[in-house]
Each structure stands twice: as structure tokens, then as C-alpha cells.
PDB file of C-alpha atoms and ligand atoms in Angstrom:
ATOM      1  CA  MET A  28      -3.729  78.403 138.878  1.00 73.00           C
ATOM      2  CA  THR A  29      -3.700  76.510 142.160  1.00 87.00           C
ATOM      3  CA  ASP A  30      -3.004  78.377 145.393  1.00 96.00           C
ATOM      4  CA  ARG A  31       0.445  76.840 145.593  1.00 98.00           C
ATOM      5  CA  LYS A  32       1.236  77.789 142.024  1.00 98.00           C
ATOM      6  CA  ASP A  33       0.118  81.369 142.725  1.00 98.00           C
ATOM      7  CA  GLU A  34       2.269  81.461 145.833  1.00 98.00           C
ATOM      8  CA  LEU A  35       5.377  80.094 144.100  1.00 98.00           C
ATOM      9  CA  ALA A  36       4.863  82.398 141.116  1.00 98.00           C
ATOM     10  CA  ALA A  37       4.645  85.417 143.421  1.00 98.00           C
ATOM     11  CA  ASN A  38       7.734  84.357 145.375  1.00 98.00           C
ATOM     12  CA  LEU A  39       9.689  83.687 142.183  1.00 98.00           C
ATOM     13  CA  ALA A  40       8.733  87.111 140.864  1.00 98.00           C
ATOM     14  CA  LYS A  41      10.067  88.717 144.056  1.00 98.00           C
ATOM     15  CA  VAL A  42      13.334  86.802 143.865  1.00 98.00           C
ATOM     16  CA  GLU A  43      13.652  87.623 140.179  1.00 98.00           C
ATOM     17  CA  ARG A  44      13.170  91.313 141.044  1.00 98.00           C
ATOM     18  CA  ARG A  45      15.875  91.097 143.717  1.00 98.00           C
ATOM     19  CA  ILE A  46      18.340  89.457 141.321  1.00 98.00           C
ATOM     20  CA  ALA A  47      17.574  91.970 138.566  1.00 98.00           C
ATOM     21  CA  ASP A  48      17.985  94.905 140.973  1.00 98.00           C
ATOM     22  CA  ALA A  49      21.251  93.478 142.325  1.00 98.00           C
ATOM     23  CA  CYS A  50      22.566  93.011 138.779  1.00 98.00           C
ATOM     24  CA  ALA A  51      21.596  96.569 137.863  1.00 98.00           C
ATOM     25  CA  ALA A  52      23.253  97.941 141.009  1.00 98.00           C
ATOM     26  CA  ALA A  53      26.440  96.021 140.185  1.00 98.00           C
ATOM     27  CA  GLY A  54      26.445  97.018 136.521  1.00 98.00           C
ATOM     28  CA  ARG A  55      26.014  93.397 135.497  1.00 98.00           C
ATOM     29  CA  ALA A  56      23.710  91.965 132.846  1.00 98.00           C
ATOM     30  CA  ARG A  57      20.821  89.966 134.274  1.00 98.00           C
ATOM     31  CA  ASP A  58      21.821  86.912 132.256  1.00 98.00           C
ATOM     32  CA  GLU A  59      25.169  86.704 134.046  1.00 98.00           C
ATOM     33  CA  VAL A  60      23.381  85.235 137.079  1.00 98.00           C
ATOM     34  CA  THR A  61      21.519  81.924 137.119  1.00 98.00           C
ATOM     35  CA  LEU A  62      18.896  81.159 139.748  1.00 98.00           C
ATOM     36  CA  ILE A  63      19.044  77.704 141.294  1.00 99.00           C
ATOM     37  CA  VAL A  64      15.988  76.931 143.424  1.00 99.00           C
ATOM     38  CA  VAL A  65      16.841  74.781 146.440  1.00 98.00           C
ATOM     39  CA  THR A  66      13.874  72.411 146.769  1.00 98.00           C
ATOM     40  CA  LYS A  67      15.112  70.363 149.752  1.00 97.00           C
ATOM     41  CA  THR A  68      12.331  69.177 152.103  1.00 97.00           C
ATOM     42  CA  TYR A  69       9.663  70.246 149.551  1.00 98.00           C
ATOM     43  CA  PRO A  70       7.725  67.681 147.502  1.00 98.00           C
ATOM     44  CA  ALA A  71       8.097  66.672 143.872  1.00 98.00           C
ATOM     45  CA  SER A  72       4.783  68.446 143.188  1.00 98.00           C
ATOM     46  CA  ASP A  73       6.483  71.759 143.988  1.00 98.00           C
ATOM     47  CA  VAL A  74       9.376  70.919 141.685  1.00 98.00           C
ATOM     48  CA  ARG A  75       6.852  70.264 138.924  1.00 98.00           C
ATOM     49  CA  ILE A  76       5.153  73.621 139.510  1.00 98.00           C
ATOM     50  CA  LEU A  77       8.525  75.392 139.501  1.00 98.00           C
ATOM     51  CA  ALA A  78       9.359  73.790 136.159  1.00 98.00           C
ATOM     52  CA  GLU A  79       5.996  74.990 134.784  1.00 98.00           C
ATOM     53  CA  LEU A  80       6.893  78.467 136.002  1.00 98.00           C
ATOM     54  CA  GLY A  81      10.140  78.396 134.042  1.00 98.00           C
ATOM     55  CA  VAL A  82      12.692  77.272 136.645  1.00 98.00           C
ATOM     56  CA  ARG A  83      15.434  75.200 134.993  1.00 98.00           C
ATOM     57  CA  HIS A  84      17.879  74.592 137.884  1.00 98.00           C
ATOM     58  CA  VAL A  85      17.019  72.901 141.174  1.00 99.00           C
ATOM     59  CA  ALA A  86      19.224  71.819 144.078  1.00 98.00           C
ATOM     60  CA  GLU A  87      18.980  69.240 146.827  1.00 98.00           C
ATOM     61  CA  ASN A  88      21.215  68.472 149.795  1.00 98.00           C
ATOM     62  CA  ARG A  89      20.195  64.988 150.966  1.00 98.00           C
ATOM     63  CA  ASP A  90      20.217  61.950 148.739  1.00 98.00           C
ATOM     64  CA  GLN A  91      17.401  60.215 150.653  1.00 98.00           C
ATOM     65  CA  ASP A  92      15.108  63.128 149.819  1.00 97.00           C
ATOM     66  CA  ALA A  93      16.466  63.908 146.406  1.00 98.00           C
ATOM     67  CA  ALA A  94      16.598  60.484 144.750  1.00 98.00           C
ATOM     68  CA  PRO A  95      12.831  59.757 144.761  1.00 98.00           C
ATOM     69  CA  LYS A  96      12.045  63.374 143.904  1.00 98.00           C
ATOM     70  CA  ALA A  97      14.382  63.388 140.923  1.00 98.00           C
ATOM     71  CA  ALA A  98      12.899  60.076 139.766  1.00 98.00           C
ATOM     72  CA  ALA A  99       9.362  61.511 140.001  1.00 98.00           C
ATOM     73  CA  CYS A 100      10.498  64.549 137.966  1.00 98.00           C
ATOM     74  CA  SER A 101      12.675  62.827 135.387  1.00 98.00           C
ATOM     75  CA  ASP A 102      10.376  63.985 132.564  1.00 98.00           C
ATOM     76  CA  LEU A 103      11.053  67.661 133.345  1.00 98.00           C
ATOM     77  CA  PRO A 104      13.737  69.774 131.614  1.00 98.00           C
ATOM     78  CA  LEU A 105      15.696  70.395 134.808  1.00 98.00           C
ATOM     79  CA  THR A 106      19.339  70.507 135.768  1.00 98.00           C
ATOM     80  CA  TRP A 107      19.834  68.906 139.204  1.00 98.00           C
ATOM     81  CA  HIS A 108      22.512  70.239 141.529  1.00 98.00           C
ATOM     82  CA  PHE A 109      23.639  68.354 144.616  1.00 98.00           C
ATOM     83  CA  VAL A 110      24.739  70.858 147.282  1.00 98.00           C
ATOM     84  CA  GLY A 111      24.950  68.848 150.519  1.00 98.00           C
ATOM     85  CA  GLN A 112      27.712  67.015 152.295  1.00 97.00           C
ATOM     86  CA  LEU A 113      28.162  63.828 150.334  1.00 97.00           C
ATOM     87  CA  GLN A 114      29.207  60.479 151.790  1.00 97.00           C
ATOM     88  CA  THR A 115      30.910  58.116 149.371  1.00 97.00           C
ATOM     89  CA  ASN A 116      28.255  55.434 149.979  1.00 98.00           C
ATOM     90  CA  LYS A 117      25.671  57.810 148.410  1.00 98.00           C
ATOM     91  CA  VAL A 118      27.736  58.552 145.319  1.00 98.00           C
ATOM     92  CA  ARG A 119      26.180  55.813 143.195  1.00 98.00           C
ATOM     93  CA  SER A 120      22.681  57.153 143.818  1.00 98.00           C
ATOM     94  CA  VAL A 121      23.601  60.837 143.414  1.00 98.00           C
ATOM     95  CA  VAL A 122      25.420  60.295 140.108  1.00 98.00           C
ATOM     96  CA  GLY A 123      22.219  58.673 138.859  1.00 98.00           C
ATOM     97  CA  TYR A 124      20.327  61.986 138.803  1.00 98.00           C
ATOM     98  CA  ALA A 125      22.686  64.887 139.537  1.00 98.00           C
ATOM     99  CA  ASP A 126      24.129  66.922 136.689  1.00 98.00           C
ATOM    100  CA  MET A 127      26.319  68.923 139.068  1.00 98.00           C
ATOM    101  CA  VAL A 128      27.845  68.233 142.449  1.00 98.00           C
ATOM    102  CA  GLN A 129      28.649  71.547 144.129  1.00 98.00           C
ATOM    103  CA  SER A 130      30.060  70.093 147.336  1.00 98.00           C
ATOM    104  CA  VAL A 131      33.270  68.389 146.216  1.00 98.00           C
ATOM    105  CA  ASP A 132      35.696  68.790 149.108  1.00 98.00           C
ATOM    106  CA  ARG A 133      38.058  65.822 149.321  1.00 97.00           C
ATOM    107  CA  ALA A 134      40.151  63.533 147.144  1.00 97.00           C
ATOM    108  CA  ARG A 135      38.312  60.367 148.152  1.00 98.00           C
ATOM    109  CA  LEU A 136      35.042  61.861 146.948  1.00 98.00           C
ATOM    110  CA  VAL A 137      36.601  62.823 143.597  1.00 98.00           C
ATOM    111  CA  THR A 138      37.783  59.254 143.073  1.00 98.00           C
ATOM    112  CA  ALA A 139      34.360  57.823 143.935  1.00 98.00           C
ATOM    113  CA  LEU A 140      32.472  60.318 141.732  1.00 98.00           C
ATOM    114  CA  SER A 141      34.794  59.688 138.798  1.00 98.00           C
ATOM    115  CA  ARG A 142      34.512  55.924 139.033  1.00 98.00           C
ATOM    116  CA  GLU A 143      30.729  56.101 139.215  1.00 98.00           C
ATOM    117  CA  ALA A 144      30.341  58.706 136.449  1.00 98.00           C
ATOM    118  CA  GLU A 145      32.376  56.449 134.182  1.00 98.00           C
ATOM    119  CA  ARG A 146      30.372  53.393 135.154  1.00 98.00           C
ATOM    120  CA  GLN A 147      27.071  55.163 134.437  1.00 98.00           C
ATOM    121  CA  GLU A 148      28.530  56.833 131.336  1.00 98.00           C
ATOM    122  CA  ARG A 149      27.587  60.273 132.619  1.00 97.00           C
ATOM    123  CA  GLU A 150      29.521  63.510 132.666  1.00 97.00           C
ATOM    124  CA  LEU A 151      29.289  65.197 136.022  1.00 98.00           C
ATOM    125  CA  GLY A 152      30.020  68.877 136.571  1.00 98.00           C
ATOM    126  CA  CYS A 153      31.903  69.480 139.821  1.00 99.00           C
ATOM    127  CA  LEU A 154      32.296  72.569 141.957  1.00 98.00           C
ATOM    128  CA  ILE A 155      34.815  72.640 144.742  1.00 98.00           C
ATOM    129  CA  GLN A 156      33.158  73.721 147.960  1.00 98.00           C
ATOM    130  CA  VAL A 157      35.333  76.276 149.702  1.00 98.00           C
ATOM    131  CA  ALA A 158      35.168  76.677 153.477  1.00 97.00           C
ATOM    132  CA  LEU A 159      36.019  80.236 154.497  1.00 96.00           C
ATOM    133  CA  ASP A 160      35.736  79.402 158.210  1.00 91.00           C
ATOM    134  CA  ALA A 161      38.387  76.706 158.124  1.00 82.00           C
ATOM    135  CA  GLY A 162      41.703  78.512 157.897  1.00 85.00           C
ATOM    136  CA  GLU A 163      43.944  77.969 154.885  1.00 85.00           C
ATOM    137  CA  SER A 164      44.091  74.219 154.938  1.00 81.00           C
ATOM    138  CA  GLY A 165      41.383  73.082 157.343  1.00 82.00           C
ATOM    139  CA  ARG A 166      37.930  71.730 156.676  1.00 84.00           C
ATOM    140  CA  GLY A 167      34.639  73.549 157.218  1.00 80.00           C
ATOM    141  CA  GLU A 168      32.007  72.804 159.868  1.00 79.00           C
ATOM    142  CA  ARG A 169      29.502  72.255 157.089  1.00 83.00           C
ATOM    143  CA  GLY A 170      31.849  70.707 154.573  1.00 91.00           C
ATOM    144  CA  GLY A 171      34.236  72.394 152.203  1.00 96.00           C
ATOM    145  CA  VAL A 172      37.977  72.642 151.882  1.00 97.00           C
ATOM    146  CA  GLY A 173      40.100  75.594 153.030  1.00 97.00           C
ATOM    147  CA  PRO A 174      41.439  77.899 150.269  1.00 97.00           C
ATOM    148  CA  GLY A 175      44.844  76.177 150.415  1.00 97.00           C
ATOM    149  CA  GLY A 176      43.280  72.925 149.255  1.00 96.00           C
ATOM    150  CA  ILE A 177      41.576  74.232 146.100  1.00 98.00           C
ATOM    151  CA  GLU A 178      44.452  73.897 143.647  1.00 98.00           C
ATOM    152  CA  GLU A 179      45.230  70.266 144.372  1.00 97.00           C
ATOM    153  CA  LEU A 180      41.568  69.250 144.384  1.00 98.00           C
ATOM    154  CA  GLY A 181      40.933  71.259 141.200  1.00 98.00           C
ATOM    155  CA  ASP A 182      43.748  69.496 139.369  1.00 98.00           C
ATOM    156  CA  LEU A 183      42.442  66.161 140.594  1.00 98.00           C
ATOM    157  CA  VAL A 184      38.892  66.831 139.328  1.00 98.00           C
ATOM    158  CA  ALA A 185      40.170  68.211 136.018  1.00 98.00           C
ATOM    159  CA  GLY A 186      42.142  65.022 135.415  1.00 98.00           C
ATOM    160  CA  ALA A 187      39.417  62.616 136.513  1.00 98.00           C
ATOM    161  CA  PRO A 188      37.522  60.712 133.805  1.00 98.00           C
ATOM    162  CA  GLY A 189      33.793  61.453 133.806  1.00 98.00           C
ATOM    163  CA  LEU A 190      34.189  64.701 135.744  1.00 98.00           C
ATOM    164  CA  ARG A 191      34.304  68.294 134.533  1.00 98.00           C
ATOM    165  CA  LEU A 192      35.746  70.991 136.786  1.00 98.00           C
ATOM    166  CA  ALA A 193      33.079  73.722 136.669  1.00 98.00           C
ATOM    167  CA  GLY A 194      34.126  76.171 139.408  1.00 99.00           C
ATOM    168  CA  LEU A 195      33.736  77.040 143.069  1.00 99.00           C
ATOM    169  CA  MET A 196      30.925  77.136 145.623  1.00 98.00           C
ATOM    170  CA  THR A 197      30.692  78.534 149.132  1.00 98.00           C
ATOM    171  CA  VAL A 198      28.239  79.124 151.942  1.00 96.00           C
ATOM    172  CA  ALA A 199      28.725  82.371 153.891  1.00 95.00           C
ATOM    173  CA  PRO A 200      30.476  81.320 157.113  1.00 94.00           C
ATOM    174  CA  LEU A 201      28.800  81.719 160.516  1.00 93.00           C
ATOM    175  CA  THR A 202      32.110  81.704 162.396  1.00 92.00           C
ATOM    176  CA  GLY A 203      35.652  82.917 161.823  1.00 91.00           C
ATOM    177  CA  PRO A 204      36.901  86.134 160.228  1.00 93.00           C
ATOM    178  CA  TYR A 205      34.081  86.304 157.666  1.00 95.00           C
ATOM    179  CA  ALA A 206      31.186  85.792 160.093  1.00 95.00           C
ATOM    180  CA  GLY A 207      28.572  88.455 159.349  1.00 95.00           C
ATOM    181  CA  ARG A 208      30.652  89.767 156.408  1.00 97.00           C
ATOM    182  CA  GLU A 209      28.925  88.010 153.535  1.00 97.00           C
ATOM    183  CA  GLN A 210      30.080  90.335 150.799  1.00 96.00           C
ATOM    184  CA  ALA A 211      33.723  90.108 151.916  1.00 98.00           C
ATOM    185  CA  ALA A 212      33.407  86.321 151.975  1.00 98.00           C
ATOM    186  CA  PHE A 213      31.977  86.252 148.460  1.00 98.00           C
ATOM    187  CA  GLU A 214      34.671  88.644 147.212  1.00 98.00           C
ATOM    188  CA  ARG A 215      37.272  86.281 148.620  1.00 98.00           C
ATOM    189  CA  LEU A 216      35.604  83.436 146.734  1.00 98.00           C
ATOM    190  CA  MET A 217      35.831  85.525 143.528  1.00 98.00           C
ATOM    191  CA  ASP A 218      39.567  86.037 144.082  1.00 98.00           C
ATOM    192  CA  LEU A 219      39.985  82.295 144.586  1.00 98.00           C
ATOM    193  CA  SER A 220      38.004  81.722 141.374  1.00 98.00           C
ATOM    194  CA  THR A 221      40.347  84.058 139.486  1.00 98.00           C
ATOM    195  CA  ASP A 222      43.303  82.017 140.766  1.00 98.00           C
ATOM    196  CA  LEU A 223      41.655  78.729 139.771  1.00 98.00           C
ATOM    197  CA  ARG A 224      40.843  79.984 136.274  1.00 98.00           C
ATOM    198  CA  ARG A 225      44.505  80.694 135.560  1.00 98.00           C
ATOM    199  CA  ALA A 226      45.038  76.938 135.394  1.00 97.00           C
ATOM    200  CA  HIS A 227      41.449  75.972 134.441  1.00 98.00           C
ATOM    201  CA  PRO A 228      39.898  78.742 132.315  1.00 98.00           C
ATOM    202  CA  ALA A 229      36.604  76.886 131.800  1.00 98.00           C
ATOM    203  CA  ALA A 230      35.980  76.505 135.546  1.00 98.00           C
ATOM    204  CA  ASN A 231      34.093  79.780 135.628  1.00 98.00           C
ATOM    205  CA  MET A 232      31.043  79.007 137.781  1.00 98.00           C
ATOM    206  CA  VAL A 233      30.884  80.851 141.094  1.00 98.00           C
ATOM    207  CA  SER A 234      28.011  79.588 143.242  1.00 98.00           C
ATOM    208  CA  ALA A 235      27.322  81.834 146.219  1.00 98.00           C
ATOM    209  CA  GLY A 236      24.410  83.536 147.914  1.00 97.00           C
ATOM    210  CA  MET A 237      21.188  82.196 149.383  1.00 98.00           C
ATOM    211  CA  SER A 238      17.840  83.785 150.330  1.00 98.00           C
ATOM    212  CA  ALA A 239      19.377  86.128 152.903  1.00 97.00           C
ATOM    213  CA  ASP A 240      22.481  87.245 151.019  1.00 98.00           C
ATOM    214  CA  LEU A 241      21.916  86.888 147.289  1.00 98.00           C
ATOM    215  CA  GLU A 242      22.436  90.642 146.745  1.00 98.00           C
ATOM    216  CA  GLN A 243      25.911  90.483 148.279  1.00 98.00           C
ATOM    217  CA  ALA A 244      26.755  87.476 146.119  1.00 98.00           C
ATOM    218  CA  VAL A 245      25.620  89.215 142.920  1.00 98.00           C
ATOM    219  CA  ALA A 246      27.571  92.335 143.918  1.00 98.00           C
ATOM    220  CA  ALA A 247      30.698  90.225 144.410  1.00 98.00           C
ATOM    221  CA  GLY A 248      30.330  88.562 141.004  1.00 98.00           C
ATOM    222  CA  ALA A 249      28.561  85.234 141.626  1.00 98.00           C
ATOM    223  CA  THR A 250      27.310  83.454 138.514  1.00 98.00           C
ATOM    224  CA  HIS A 251      24.829  81.233 140.394  1.00 98.00           C
ATOM    225  CA  VAL A 252      22.677  81.930 143.452  1.00 98.00           C
ATOM    226  CA  ARG A 253      21.012  79.123 145.426  1.00 98.00           C
ATOM    227  CA  VAL A 254      17.662  80.202 146.820  1.00 98.00           C
ATOM    228  CA  GLY A 255      15.345  78.033 148.909  1.00 98.00           C
ATOM    229  CA  THR A 256      13.298  79.810 151.571  1.00 98.00           C
ATOM    230  CA  ALA A 257      12.539  82.941 149.552  1.00 98.00           C
ATOM    231  CA  VAL A 258      10.875  80.840 146.842  1.00 98.00           C
ATOM    232  CA  LEU A 259       9.342  77.890 148.694  1.00 98.00           C
ATOM    233  CA  GLY A 260       8.812  79.228 152.213  1.00 97.00           C
ATOM    234  CA  VAL A 261      10.400  78.542 155.580  1.00 95.00           C
ATOM    235  CA  ARG A 262      11.317  74.860 155.874  1.00 92.00           C
ATOM    236  CA  ALA A 263       9.424  72.874 158.490  1.00 82.00           C
ATOM    237  CA  ARG A 264      12.524  70.992 159.580  1.00 66.00           C
ATOM    238  CA  LEU A 265      16.239  71.463 159.336  1.00 57.00           C
ATOM    239  CA  GLY A 266      17.577  70.706 155.929  1.00 49.00           C
TER     240      GLY A 266
HETATM  241  C1  LIG B 323      19.501  75.115 151.953  1.00 81.25           C
HETATM  242  C2  LIG B 323      20.646  75.602 151.146  1.00 81.25           C
HETATM  243  C3  LIG B 323      20.530  76.780 150.384  1.00 81.25           C
HETATM  244  C4  LIG B 323      19.294  77.650 150.356  1.00 81.25           C
HETATM  245  O1  LIG B 323      19.151  78.324 151.568  1.00 81.25           O
HETATM  246  P1  LIG B 323      17.943  79.357 151.819  1.00 81.25           P
HETATM  247  O2  LIG B 323      18.408  80.155 152.960  1.00 81.25           O
HETATM  248  O3  LIG B 323      16.738  78.539 152.113  1.00 81.25           O
HETATM  249  O4  LIG B 323      17.784  80.157 150.580  1.00 81.25           O
HETATM  250  C5  LIG B 323      21.644  77.149 149.624  1.00 81.25           C
HETATM  251  N1  LIG B 323      22.775  76.428 149.627  1.00 81.25           N
HETATM  252  C6  LIG B 323      22.913  75.299 150.336  1.00 81.25           C
HETATM  253  C7  LIG B 323      24.202  74.560 150.287  1.00 81.25           C
HETATM  254  C8  LIG B 323      21.866  74.856 151.134  1.00 81.25           C
HETATM  255  O5  LIG B 323      22.008  73.736 151.861  1.00 81.25           O
END
């Protein structure tokens, strides 16, 4: 193995251990939690190594970075998640490679994604990004809709051709009542997921937890954790 492959294999093993321990501590089966590796700012060669090491889900947050990487890796058996703030002028590109958009947070974006998914004859899974630092009906610093906006947006996605409402996503807030209380934030997301599933039973994905707080997310009931740094290393620039 190359040095990089050794390094990624060792990091993946550590993250796998953490997820397995968190599942055991929570009385959950290991297969209830899916690891998504966030490959933003890292090259396509790393994505290829991750696929060789058994990773099946990767995530990106900037189309400029992601589009060429996804094209270079189109032969790999990967599911691509888009997790960044998404401008409508990038929708055409993103729908070209993403299987899932986790950052759906406004009606205009739903309309654009639906139109493009239909045009490209793709089915796109959508998660509503919930901002827990925004108040009931505000918008988050880093994207996302306040809890009061979930129902309307969920109904809109569920009725949009080409889109499939898959669930909810959040990032632990840095400000507001949940700052520094990751597990409470993720438990709130679970409650919101329970509400959403009353109307949309299949929308059962709960994407929460990153390198620093994946244990709290697993404890709260997350189905997907999004881990970058702990697998690939500290990013050289903001991403
Ligand atoms: C970068 C990013 C992650 C991964 O964060 P790490 O701290 O590197 O694990 C997860 N989710 C989103 C939305 C991100 O932008």
C-alpha cells in the first residue's frame, strides 16, 4: 500500500471503531449508521483510495471542487452527497453528479432542483437542512431553515417531480440556545424527524454529526454521520 492509503486506512479504522463503540453504547446495531466521508478540498486520488478501502458514500460542499472530482471518479461505485450551500445557478452542474442534496433549505431551490432532475432524467434524494440557530422560522448563518419551515418545504419536495424527500440534516450550531450542546441539538433534530415522518414515513434519513461530535449524533439516533477531518486530515484551507 502507498503511504496515503496506509494513512487513510488507519484513519478509517479509527472512525469505524468510534462509530461501532457509539452504536454499542446507544444499544444500536452498527448497520443503523452509515458513514459518509466528506472529501471536500481533497483530490480525486483520495476519493479513489477511499473507494478501494470500502467507502461507498462521499460528500462535497462546493460545486467548483466537486464537479471535476466526481467526473474523475465516475467509474467508482459511490453515492455522492452535496452538503454545501447551493446557489440555483449551480443546480444544473450538481444534479449531474449528486445522488443526494442534503442542504435543501428554500422553495426556490426545490423548484430549480426538480426542473433539472426532470430534464436530466435523474431522481435526486433531498434532505431538508435544519438550522437550529435560527429561531423557529428564521434562516441559519450557514444555510438551513428554522424548524417552523420544515413541514412546508417537506411537502414541496415530496410533491416535486424528480425529487424524493429522504429526511433531515443539520450541523451542530455554534450560536444560539444549542451552542456547545451537540447532543441536545441532535435530539431536537430527531424529534423534528419524528414529526416529519408522520406525513412522510419514508423520509427516515437523519444526517448529523461530524468528526468532533459523531458520538453525540449516534447517541441521539442519527442514521448518517458526515466525517471529513478524522478520515482525511485537517484541511489546508476553509471548506
Ligand atoms: C465539512 C463538513 C463536514 C465534515 O466536517 P469535519 O469536521 O471535517 O468532519 C460535515 N458536514 C458538512 C455540511 C460539512 O461542510
